[in-house]
GROMACS .gro file of C-alpha atoms in nm:
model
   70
    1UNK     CA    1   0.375   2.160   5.167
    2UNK     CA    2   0.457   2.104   4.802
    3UNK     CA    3   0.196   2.365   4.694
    4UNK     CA    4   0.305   2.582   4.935
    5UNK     CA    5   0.635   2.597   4.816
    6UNK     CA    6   0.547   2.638   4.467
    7UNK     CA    7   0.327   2.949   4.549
    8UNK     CA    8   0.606   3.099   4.701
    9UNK     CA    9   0.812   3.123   4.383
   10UNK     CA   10   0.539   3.374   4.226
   11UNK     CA   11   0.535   3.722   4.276
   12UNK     CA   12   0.191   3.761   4.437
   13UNK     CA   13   0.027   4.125   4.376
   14UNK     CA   14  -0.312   4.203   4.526
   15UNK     CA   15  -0.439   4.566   4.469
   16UNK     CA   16  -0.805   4.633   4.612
   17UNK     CA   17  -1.031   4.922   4.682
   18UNK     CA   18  -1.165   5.032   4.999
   19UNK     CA   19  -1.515   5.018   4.851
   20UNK     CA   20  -1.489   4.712   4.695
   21UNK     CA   21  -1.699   4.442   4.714
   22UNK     CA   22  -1.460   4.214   4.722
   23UNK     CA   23  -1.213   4.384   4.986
   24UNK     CA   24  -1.310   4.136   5.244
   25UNK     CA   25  -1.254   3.791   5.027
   26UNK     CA   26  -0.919   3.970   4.918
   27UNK     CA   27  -0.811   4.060   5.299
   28UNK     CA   28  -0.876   3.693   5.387
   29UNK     CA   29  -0.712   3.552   5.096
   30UNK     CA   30  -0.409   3.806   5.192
   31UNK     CA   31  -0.450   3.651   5.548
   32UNK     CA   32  -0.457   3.349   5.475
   33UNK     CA   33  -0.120   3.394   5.218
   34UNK     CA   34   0.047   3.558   5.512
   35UNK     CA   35  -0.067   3.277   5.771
   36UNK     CA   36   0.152   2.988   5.490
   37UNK     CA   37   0.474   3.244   5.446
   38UNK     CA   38   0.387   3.335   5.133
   39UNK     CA   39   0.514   3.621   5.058
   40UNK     CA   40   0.298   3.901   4.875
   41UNK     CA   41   0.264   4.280   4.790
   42UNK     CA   42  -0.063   4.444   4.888
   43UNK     CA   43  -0.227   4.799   4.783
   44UNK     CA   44  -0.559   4.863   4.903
   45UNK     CA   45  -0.653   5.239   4.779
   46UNK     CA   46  -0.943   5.435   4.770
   47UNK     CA   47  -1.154   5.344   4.550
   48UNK     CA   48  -1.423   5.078   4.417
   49UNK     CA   49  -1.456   4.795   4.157
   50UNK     CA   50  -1.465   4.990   3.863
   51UNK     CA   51  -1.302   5.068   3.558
   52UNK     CA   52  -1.132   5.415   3.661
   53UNK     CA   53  -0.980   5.237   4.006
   54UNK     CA   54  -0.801   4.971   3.750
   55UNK     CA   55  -0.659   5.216   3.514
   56UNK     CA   56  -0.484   5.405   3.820
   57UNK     CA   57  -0.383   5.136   3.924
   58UNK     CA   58  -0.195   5.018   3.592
   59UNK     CA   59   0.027   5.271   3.676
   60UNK     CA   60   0.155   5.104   4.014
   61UNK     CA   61   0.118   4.749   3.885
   62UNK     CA   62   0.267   4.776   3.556
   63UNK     CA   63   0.654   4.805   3.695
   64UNK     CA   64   0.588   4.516   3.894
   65UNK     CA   65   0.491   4.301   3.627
   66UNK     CA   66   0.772   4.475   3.417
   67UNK     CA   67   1.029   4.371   3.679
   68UNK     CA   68   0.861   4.023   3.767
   69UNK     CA   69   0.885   3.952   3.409
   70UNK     CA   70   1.304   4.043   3.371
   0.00000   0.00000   0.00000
C-alpha cells in the first residue's frame, strides 16, 4: 500500500496513438492505474509511434508538465 500511495502523489500523463503498437500495454497499464486509485490523465489520438504524433503532442503535454512543475 506504501507504493501505492507514493504513486499517487505524481501527476501521471499517458498520451498514445490509436495505431500504436503499444496502445494495448498502455490501456492495461491505464487499467491497471485506475483498478489501485491512482489517479491519471489519458489522451489516446490518432495517430502512430512516430516522430510527427510526439511533436503534436508536445503541444498538449507541455502545459501539463509546465503546471506539474509550479
Amino acid at each position: 500500500e506504501q507504493t501505492r500511495q507514493q504513486l499517487r502523489t505524481i501527476e501521471w500523463y499517458v498520451d498514445c496513438g490509436d495505431h500504436d503498437f503499444l496502445l494495448q500495454k498502455n490501456k492495461d497499464f491505464v487499467a491497471e492505474m485506475k483498478k489501485a486509485n491512482i489517479p491519471l490523465t489519458v489522451k489516446y489520438r490518432p495517430g502512430k509511434h512516430s516522430w510527427q504524433y510526439w511533436h503534436s503532442g508536445l503541444y498538449i503535454m507541455l502545459p501539463f508538465i509546465t503546471k506539474c512543475m509550479k
